Short mmCIF file of C-alpha atoms in Angstrom, two decimals:
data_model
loop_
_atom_site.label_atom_id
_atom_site.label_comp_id
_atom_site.label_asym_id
_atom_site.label_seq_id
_atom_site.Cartn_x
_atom_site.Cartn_y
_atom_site.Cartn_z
CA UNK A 1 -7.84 -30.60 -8.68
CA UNK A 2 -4.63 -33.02 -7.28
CA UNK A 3 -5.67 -34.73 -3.82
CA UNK A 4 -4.43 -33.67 -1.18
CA UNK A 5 -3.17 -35.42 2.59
CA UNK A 6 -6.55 -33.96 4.28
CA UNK A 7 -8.78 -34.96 1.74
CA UNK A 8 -7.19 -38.45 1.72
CA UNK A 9 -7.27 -39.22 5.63
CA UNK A 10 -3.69 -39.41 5.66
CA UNK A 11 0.15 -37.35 5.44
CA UNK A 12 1.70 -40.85 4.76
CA UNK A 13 3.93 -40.43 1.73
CA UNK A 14 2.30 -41.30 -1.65
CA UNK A 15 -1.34 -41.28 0.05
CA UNK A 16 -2.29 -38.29 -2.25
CA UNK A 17 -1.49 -36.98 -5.70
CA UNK A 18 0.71 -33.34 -5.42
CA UNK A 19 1.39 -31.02 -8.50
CA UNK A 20 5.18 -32.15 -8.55
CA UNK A 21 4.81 -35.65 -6.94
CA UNK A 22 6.96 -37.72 -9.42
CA UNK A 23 9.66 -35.16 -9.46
CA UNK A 24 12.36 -34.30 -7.31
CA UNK A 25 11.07 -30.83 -6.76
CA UNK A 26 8.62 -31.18 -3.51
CA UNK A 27 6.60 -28.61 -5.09
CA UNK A 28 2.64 -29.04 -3.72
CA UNK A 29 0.64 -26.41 -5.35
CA UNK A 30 0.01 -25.39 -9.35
CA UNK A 31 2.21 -22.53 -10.58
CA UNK A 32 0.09 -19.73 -12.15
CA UNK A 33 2.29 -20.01 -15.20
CA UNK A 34 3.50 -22.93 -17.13
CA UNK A 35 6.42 -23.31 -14.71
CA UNK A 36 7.00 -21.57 -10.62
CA UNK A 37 8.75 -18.44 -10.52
CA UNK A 38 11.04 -18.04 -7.42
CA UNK A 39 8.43 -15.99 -5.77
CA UNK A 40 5.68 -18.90 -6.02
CA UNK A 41 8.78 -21.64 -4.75
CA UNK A 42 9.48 -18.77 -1.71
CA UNK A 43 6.21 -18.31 -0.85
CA UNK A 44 2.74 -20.65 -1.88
CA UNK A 45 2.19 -22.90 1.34
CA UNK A 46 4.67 -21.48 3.20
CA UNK A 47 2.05 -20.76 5.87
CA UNK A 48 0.55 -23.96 6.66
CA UNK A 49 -3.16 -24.64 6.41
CA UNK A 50 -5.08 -27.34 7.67
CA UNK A 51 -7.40 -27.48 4.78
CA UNK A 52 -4.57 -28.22 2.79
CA UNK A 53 -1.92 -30.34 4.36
CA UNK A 54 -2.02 -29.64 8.51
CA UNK A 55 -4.20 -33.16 9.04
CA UNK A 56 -3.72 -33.05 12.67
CA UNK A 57 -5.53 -29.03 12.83
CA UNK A 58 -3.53 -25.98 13.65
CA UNK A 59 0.03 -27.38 15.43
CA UNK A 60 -1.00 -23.44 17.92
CA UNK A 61 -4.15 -22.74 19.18
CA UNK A 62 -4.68 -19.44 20.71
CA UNK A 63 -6.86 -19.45 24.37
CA UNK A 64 -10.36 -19.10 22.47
CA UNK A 65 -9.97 -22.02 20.33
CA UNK A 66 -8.95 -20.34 17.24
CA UNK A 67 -5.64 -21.36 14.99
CA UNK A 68 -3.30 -19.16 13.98
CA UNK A 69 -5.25 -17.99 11.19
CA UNK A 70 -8.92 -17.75 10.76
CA UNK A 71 -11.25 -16.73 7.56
CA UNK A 72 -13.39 -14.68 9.99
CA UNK A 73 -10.39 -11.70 10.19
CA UNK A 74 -12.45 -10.55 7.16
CA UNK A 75 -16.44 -10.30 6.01
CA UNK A 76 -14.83 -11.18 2.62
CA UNK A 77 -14.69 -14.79 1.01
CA UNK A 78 -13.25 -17.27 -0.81
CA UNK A 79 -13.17 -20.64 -2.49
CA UNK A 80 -9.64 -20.48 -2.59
CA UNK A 81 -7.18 -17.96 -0.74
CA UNK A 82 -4.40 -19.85 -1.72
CA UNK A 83 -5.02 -18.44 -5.98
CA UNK A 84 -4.06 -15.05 -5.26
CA UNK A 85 -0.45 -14.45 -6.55
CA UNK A 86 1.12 -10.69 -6.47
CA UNK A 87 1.60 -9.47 -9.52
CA UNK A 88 4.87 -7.63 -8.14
CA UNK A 89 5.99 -10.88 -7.23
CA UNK A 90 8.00 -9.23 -3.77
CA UNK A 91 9.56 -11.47 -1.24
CA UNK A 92 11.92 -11.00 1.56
CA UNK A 93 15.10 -10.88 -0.95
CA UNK A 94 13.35 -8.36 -3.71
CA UNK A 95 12.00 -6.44 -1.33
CA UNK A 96 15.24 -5.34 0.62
CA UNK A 97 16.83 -4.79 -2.63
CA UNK A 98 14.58 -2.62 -4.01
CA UNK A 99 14.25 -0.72 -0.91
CA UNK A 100 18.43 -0.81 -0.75
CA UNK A 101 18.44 0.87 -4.63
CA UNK A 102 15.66 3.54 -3.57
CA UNK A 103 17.38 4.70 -0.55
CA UNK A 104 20.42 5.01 -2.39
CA UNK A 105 18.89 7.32 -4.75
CA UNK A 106 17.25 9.52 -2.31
CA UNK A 107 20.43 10.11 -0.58
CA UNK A 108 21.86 10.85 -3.55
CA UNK A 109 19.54 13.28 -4.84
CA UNK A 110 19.74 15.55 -1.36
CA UNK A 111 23.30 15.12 -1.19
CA UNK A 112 23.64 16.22 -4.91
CA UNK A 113 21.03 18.71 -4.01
CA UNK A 114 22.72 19.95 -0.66
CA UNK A 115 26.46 20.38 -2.33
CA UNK A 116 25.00 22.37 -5.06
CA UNK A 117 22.94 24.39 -2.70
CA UNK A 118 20.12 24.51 -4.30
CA UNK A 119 17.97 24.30 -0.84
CA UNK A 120 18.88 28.26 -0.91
CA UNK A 121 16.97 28.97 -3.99
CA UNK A 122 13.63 28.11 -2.98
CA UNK A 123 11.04 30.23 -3.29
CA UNK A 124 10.33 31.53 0.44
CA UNK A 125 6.96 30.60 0.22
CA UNK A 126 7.95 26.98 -1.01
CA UNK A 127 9.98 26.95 2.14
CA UNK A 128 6.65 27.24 4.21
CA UNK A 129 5.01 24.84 2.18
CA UNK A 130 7.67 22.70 2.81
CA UNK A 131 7.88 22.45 6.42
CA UNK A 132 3.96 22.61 7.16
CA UNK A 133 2.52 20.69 4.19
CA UNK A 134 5.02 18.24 3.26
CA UNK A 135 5.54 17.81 7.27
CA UNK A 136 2.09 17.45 7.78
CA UNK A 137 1.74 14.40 4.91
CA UNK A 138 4.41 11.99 6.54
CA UNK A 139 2.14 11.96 9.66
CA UNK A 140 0.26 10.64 6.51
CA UNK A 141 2.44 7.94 4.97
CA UNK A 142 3.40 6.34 8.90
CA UNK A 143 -0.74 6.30 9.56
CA UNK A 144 -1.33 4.04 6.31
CA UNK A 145 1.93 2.38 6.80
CA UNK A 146 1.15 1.54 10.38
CA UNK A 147 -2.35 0.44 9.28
CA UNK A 148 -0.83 -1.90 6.83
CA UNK A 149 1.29 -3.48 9.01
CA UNK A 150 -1.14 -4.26 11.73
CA UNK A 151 -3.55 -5.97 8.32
CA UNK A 152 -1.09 -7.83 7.53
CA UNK A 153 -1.02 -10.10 10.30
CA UNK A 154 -4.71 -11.60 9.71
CA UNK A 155 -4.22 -12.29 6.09
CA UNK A 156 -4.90 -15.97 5.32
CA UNK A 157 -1.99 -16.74 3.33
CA UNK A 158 1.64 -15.96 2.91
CA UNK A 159 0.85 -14.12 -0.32
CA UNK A 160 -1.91 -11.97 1.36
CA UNK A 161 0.41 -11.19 3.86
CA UNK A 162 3.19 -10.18 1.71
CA UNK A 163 1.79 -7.93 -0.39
CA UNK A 164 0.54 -6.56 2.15
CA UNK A 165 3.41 -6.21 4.52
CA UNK A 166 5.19 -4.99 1.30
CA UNK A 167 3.10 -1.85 1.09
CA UNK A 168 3.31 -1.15 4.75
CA UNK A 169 7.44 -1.15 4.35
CA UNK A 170 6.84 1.28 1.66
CA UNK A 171 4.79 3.73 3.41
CA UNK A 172 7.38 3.69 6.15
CA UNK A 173 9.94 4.22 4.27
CA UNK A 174 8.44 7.05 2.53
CA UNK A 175 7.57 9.00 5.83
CA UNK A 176 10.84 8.51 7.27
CA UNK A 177 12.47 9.68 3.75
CA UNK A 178 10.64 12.95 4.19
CA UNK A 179 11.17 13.15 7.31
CA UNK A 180 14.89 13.11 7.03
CA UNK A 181 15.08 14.93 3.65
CA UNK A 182 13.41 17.98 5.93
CA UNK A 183 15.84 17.41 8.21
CA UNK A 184 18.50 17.78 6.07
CA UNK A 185 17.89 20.16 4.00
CA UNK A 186 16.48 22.49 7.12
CA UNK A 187 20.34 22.71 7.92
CA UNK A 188 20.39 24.95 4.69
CA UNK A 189 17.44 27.34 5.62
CA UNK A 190 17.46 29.58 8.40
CA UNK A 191 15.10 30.07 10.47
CA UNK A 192 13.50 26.11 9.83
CA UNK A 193 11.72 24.72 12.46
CA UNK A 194 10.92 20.57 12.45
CA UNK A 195 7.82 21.37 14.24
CA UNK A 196 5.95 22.87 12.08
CA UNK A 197 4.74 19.99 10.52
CA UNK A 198 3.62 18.06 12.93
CA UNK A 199 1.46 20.96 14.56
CA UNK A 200 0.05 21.27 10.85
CA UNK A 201 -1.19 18.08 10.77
CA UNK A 202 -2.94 18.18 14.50
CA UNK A 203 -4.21 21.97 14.45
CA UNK A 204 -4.67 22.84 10.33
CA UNK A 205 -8.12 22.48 8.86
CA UNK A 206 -7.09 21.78 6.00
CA UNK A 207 -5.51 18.58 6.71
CA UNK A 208 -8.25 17.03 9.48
CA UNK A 209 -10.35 15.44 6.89
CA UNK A 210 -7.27 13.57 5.80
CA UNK A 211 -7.13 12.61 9.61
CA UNK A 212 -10.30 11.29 9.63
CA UNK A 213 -10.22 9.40 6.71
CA UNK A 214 -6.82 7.77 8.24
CA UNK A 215 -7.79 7.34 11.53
CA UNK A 216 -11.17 5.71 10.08
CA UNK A 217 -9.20 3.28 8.45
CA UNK A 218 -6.72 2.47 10.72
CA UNK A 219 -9.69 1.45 13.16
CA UNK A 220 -10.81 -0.53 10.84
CA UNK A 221 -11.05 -4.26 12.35
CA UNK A 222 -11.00 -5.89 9.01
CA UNK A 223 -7.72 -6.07 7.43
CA UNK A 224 -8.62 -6.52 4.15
CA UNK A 225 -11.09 -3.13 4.52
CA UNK A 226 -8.05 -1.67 5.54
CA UNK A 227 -6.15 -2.75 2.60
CA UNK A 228 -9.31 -2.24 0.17
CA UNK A 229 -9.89 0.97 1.61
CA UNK A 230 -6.02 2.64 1.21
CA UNK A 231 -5.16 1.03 -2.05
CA UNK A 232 -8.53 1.18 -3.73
CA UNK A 233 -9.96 4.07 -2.48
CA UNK A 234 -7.78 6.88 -0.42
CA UNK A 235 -4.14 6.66 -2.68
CA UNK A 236 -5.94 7.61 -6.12
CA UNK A 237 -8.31 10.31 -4.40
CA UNK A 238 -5.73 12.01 -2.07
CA UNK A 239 -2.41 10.25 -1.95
CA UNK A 240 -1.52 10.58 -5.56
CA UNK A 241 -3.64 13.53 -5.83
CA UNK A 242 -0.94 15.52 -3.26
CA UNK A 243 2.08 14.22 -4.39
CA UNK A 244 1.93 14.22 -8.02
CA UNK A 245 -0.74 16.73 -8.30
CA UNK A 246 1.15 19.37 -6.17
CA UNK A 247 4.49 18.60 -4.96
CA UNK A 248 5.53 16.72 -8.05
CA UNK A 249 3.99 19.48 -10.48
CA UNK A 250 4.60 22.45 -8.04
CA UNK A 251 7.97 21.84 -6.80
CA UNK A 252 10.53 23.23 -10.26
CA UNK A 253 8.06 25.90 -10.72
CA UNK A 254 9.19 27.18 -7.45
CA UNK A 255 13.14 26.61 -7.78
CA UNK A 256 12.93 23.04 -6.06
CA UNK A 257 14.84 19.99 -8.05
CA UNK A 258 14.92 17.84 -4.79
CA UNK A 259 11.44 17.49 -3.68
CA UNK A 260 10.47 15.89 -7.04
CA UNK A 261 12.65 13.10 -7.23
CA UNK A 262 12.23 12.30 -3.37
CA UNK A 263 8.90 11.62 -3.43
CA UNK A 264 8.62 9.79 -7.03
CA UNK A 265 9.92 6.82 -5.84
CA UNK A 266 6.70 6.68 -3.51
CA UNK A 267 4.25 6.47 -6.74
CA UNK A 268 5.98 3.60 -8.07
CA UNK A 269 5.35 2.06 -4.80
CA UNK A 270 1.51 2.56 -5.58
CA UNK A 271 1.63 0.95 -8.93
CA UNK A 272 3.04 -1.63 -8.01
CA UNK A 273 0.83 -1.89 -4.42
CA UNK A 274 -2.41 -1.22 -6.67
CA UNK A 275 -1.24 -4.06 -8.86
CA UNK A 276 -1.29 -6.17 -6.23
CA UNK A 277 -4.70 -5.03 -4.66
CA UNK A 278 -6.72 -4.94 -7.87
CA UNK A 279 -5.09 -8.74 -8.69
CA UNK A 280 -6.60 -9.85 -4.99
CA UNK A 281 -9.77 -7.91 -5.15
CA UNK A 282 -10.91 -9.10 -8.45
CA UNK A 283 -10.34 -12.45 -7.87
CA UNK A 284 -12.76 -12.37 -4.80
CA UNK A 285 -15.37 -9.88 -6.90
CA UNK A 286 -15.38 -12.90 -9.49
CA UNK A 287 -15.21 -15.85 -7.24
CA UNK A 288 -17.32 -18.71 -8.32
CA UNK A 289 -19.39 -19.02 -5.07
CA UNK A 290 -19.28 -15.54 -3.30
CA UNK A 291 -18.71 -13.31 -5.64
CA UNK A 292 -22.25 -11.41 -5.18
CA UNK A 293 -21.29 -11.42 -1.67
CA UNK A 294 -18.07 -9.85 -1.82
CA UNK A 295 -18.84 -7.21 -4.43
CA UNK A 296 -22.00 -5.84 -2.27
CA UNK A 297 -19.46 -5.51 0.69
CA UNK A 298 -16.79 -4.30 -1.33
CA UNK A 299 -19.14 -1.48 -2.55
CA UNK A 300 -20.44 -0.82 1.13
CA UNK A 301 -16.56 -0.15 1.88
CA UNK A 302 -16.24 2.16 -1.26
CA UNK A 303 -19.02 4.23 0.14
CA UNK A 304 -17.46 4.89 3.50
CA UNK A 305 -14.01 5.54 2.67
CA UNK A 306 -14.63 7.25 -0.55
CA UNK A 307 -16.85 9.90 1.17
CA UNK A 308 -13.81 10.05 3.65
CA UNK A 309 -11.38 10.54 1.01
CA UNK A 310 -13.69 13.52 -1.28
CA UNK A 311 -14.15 15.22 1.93
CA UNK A 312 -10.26 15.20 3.11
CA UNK A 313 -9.33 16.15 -0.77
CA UNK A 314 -11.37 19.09 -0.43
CA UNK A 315 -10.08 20.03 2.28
CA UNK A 316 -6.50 20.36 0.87
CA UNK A 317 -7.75 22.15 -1.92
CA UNK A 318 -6.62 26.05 0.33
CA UNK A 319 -2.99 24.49 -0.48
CA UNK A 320 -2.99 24.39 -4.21
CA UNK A 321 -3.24 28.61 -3.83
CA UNK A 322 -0.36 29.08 -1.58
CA UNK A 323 2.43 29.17 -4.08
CA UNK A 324 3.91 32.05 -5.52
CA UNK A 325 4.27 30.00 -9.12
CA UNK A 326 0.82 27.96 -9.78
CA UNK A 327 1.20 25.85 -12.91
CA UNK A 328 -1.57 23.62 -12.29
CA UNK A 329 -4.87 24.12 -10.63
CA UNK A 330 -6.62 22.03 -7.71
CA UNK A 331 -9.62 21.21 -10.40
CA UNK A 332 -7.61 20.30 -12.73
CA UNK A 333 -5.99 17.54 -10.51
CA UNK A 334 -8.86 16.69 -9.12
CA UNK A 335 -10.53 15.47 -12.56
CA UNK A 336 -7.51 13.36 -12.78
CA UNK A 337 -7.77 11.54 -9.52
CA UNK A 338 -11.85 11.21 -10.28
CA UNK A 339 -10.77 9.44 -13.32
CA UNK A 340 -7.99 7.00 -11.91
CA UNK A 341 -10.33 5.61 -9.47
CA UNK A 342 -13.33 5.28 -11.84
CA UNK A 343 -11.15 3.10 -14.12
CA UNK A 344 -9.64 1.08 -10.77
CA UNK A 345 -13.22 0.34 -9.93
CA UNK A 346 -14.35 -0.41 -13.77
CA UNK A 347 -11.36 -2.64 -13.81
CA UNK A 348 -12.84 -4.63 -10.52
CA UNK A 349 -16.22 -4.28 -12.06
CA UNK A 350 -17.37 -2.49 -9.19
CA UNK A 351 -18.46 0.78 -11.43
CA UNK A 352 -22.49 -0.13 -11.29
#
């Protein structure tokens, strides 16, 4: 491994080897790959650490002594936070593009939809769905998105932080798509009431396991439980299993184009989110000095929140029976999700 100014006693120029030090770059950190990409350039040591470079300690303390980023946010561990790289490879630029492109596409699709007026045809009982079940899972999307954004603060590193920040835009964005695609295409229905959801989600049975398995998480004081927790454990077992194993499979059975396409955009979020999670958690399940550490907390964290997401994806089973058109059945779906989180878990080897 290169020197570096800390491990050298001094920041003096040429008092420690760098990865780029005879070049012109300024580069101070080993690209994944044979070469950086623009993500690793925009991002690797952009927060400063004083194990690294930051001689002098933390340039802010806060009143109890601590800098502006300490290892203790999380029970997990490392012999080297700065290795994790997303494989999505989002920064500030990519991110607000991609965002840009799917916003344009949603708009499109309910515009489309709204000129053709196909928000007319629904099935009546679709309607209902609509405004209590979809408007129930927003309240969904802004709790995890909400709980991302307040994890991504205590991340160690920029790249922690990004990825994780990343997901939290997404989740926003998704609850405030459906909550203006409701909007929207309400003006089409009469008799629609905004409500509706929103009492759903604080009175329904159905939908307070879901709650609880949110809330839990969002109270969460470690961030990367938080981010283990939604990514690992509650998207594959209830996210995924609700919007592409009912509204996504349910929707054109009961005369609705628009819903579909609306919410798609949200499960290429997740692969690209899960990506990113299963790249950081494995490389702390393998670590060379902690992985037995991490992987016995990682599995005490599976426990709780997978308990919290079988009993809130029970719970929404009632909803898989209220269509008039049923082409696929809650059991059905449910063997699905079972299976996409037993091969997330074999793929962090945390199946045993």
């Amino acid at each position: 491994m290169p020197a570096i100014s800390s491990s050298v006693g001094s920041g003096a120029a040429g008092a420690a080897i760098f990865a780029d030090s005879d070049s012109r770059k300024y580069r101070y950190f080993d690209p994944r790959g044979q070469r950086a990409t623009h993500y690793e350039d925009v991002t690797v040591d952009v927060q400063p650490d004083p194990e690294r470079y930051l001689i002098q300690n933390w340039i802010i303390n806060f009143a109890d002594g601590n800098g502006a980023y300490v290892k203790g946010n999380t029970l997990a561990q490392s012999s080297n936070w700065h290795a994790f790289r997303a494989p999505d490879q989002e920064w500030e630029r990519t991110h607000y593009q991609r965002q840009s492109k799917i916003e344009t596409m949603v708009q499109s699709v309910i515009a489309n939809g709204r000129k053709s007026g196909a928000p007319k045809s629904f099935d009546k009982v679709w309607v209902s769905i609509l405004q209590h079940h979809l408007g129930a899972w927003k309240h969904a999307e802004f709790g995890l998105g909400t709980s991302l954004m307040q994890a991504q603060r205590y991340g160690y590193t920029q790249m922690i932080n990004n990825a994780t920040l990343t997901n939290s835009s997404y989740k926003l964005r998704l609850a405030q798509d459906i909550t203006l695609y409701l909007a929207e295409i309400g003006m089409d229905i009469p008799g629609w009431n905004d409500e509706l959801g929103k009492k759903t989600w604080l009175e329904d049975g159905a939908w307070q396991g879901t709650r609880e398995a949110i809330e839990t998480i969002m109270g969460a004081e470690d961030y990367l439980e938080q981010y283990f927790a939604i990514n690992i454990v509650f998207e594959p077992l209830v996210g995924e299993l609700f919007r592409s194993g009912f509204l996504m499979q349910v929707a054109a059975a009961n005369h609705d184009f628009i819903t579909p396409p609306v919410i798609s955009a949200a499960e290429a979020d997740y692969e690209r989110n899960l990506a990113n999670t299963i790249d950081l958690i494995y490389l702390l399940a393998h670590d060379e000095k902690h992985a037995a550490a991490n992987r016995q907390l990682f599995k005490g964290w599976l426990k709780k929140h997978r308990a919290l997401a079988d009993k809130a994806a029970l719970g929404l089973q009632p909803i898989w029976s209220m269509p008039h058109s049923k082409p696929v059945s809650f059991e059905d779906v449910r063997a699905v999700s079972q299976e996409r989180i037993g091969q997330i878990l074999r793929e962090l080897g945390l199946d045993d």
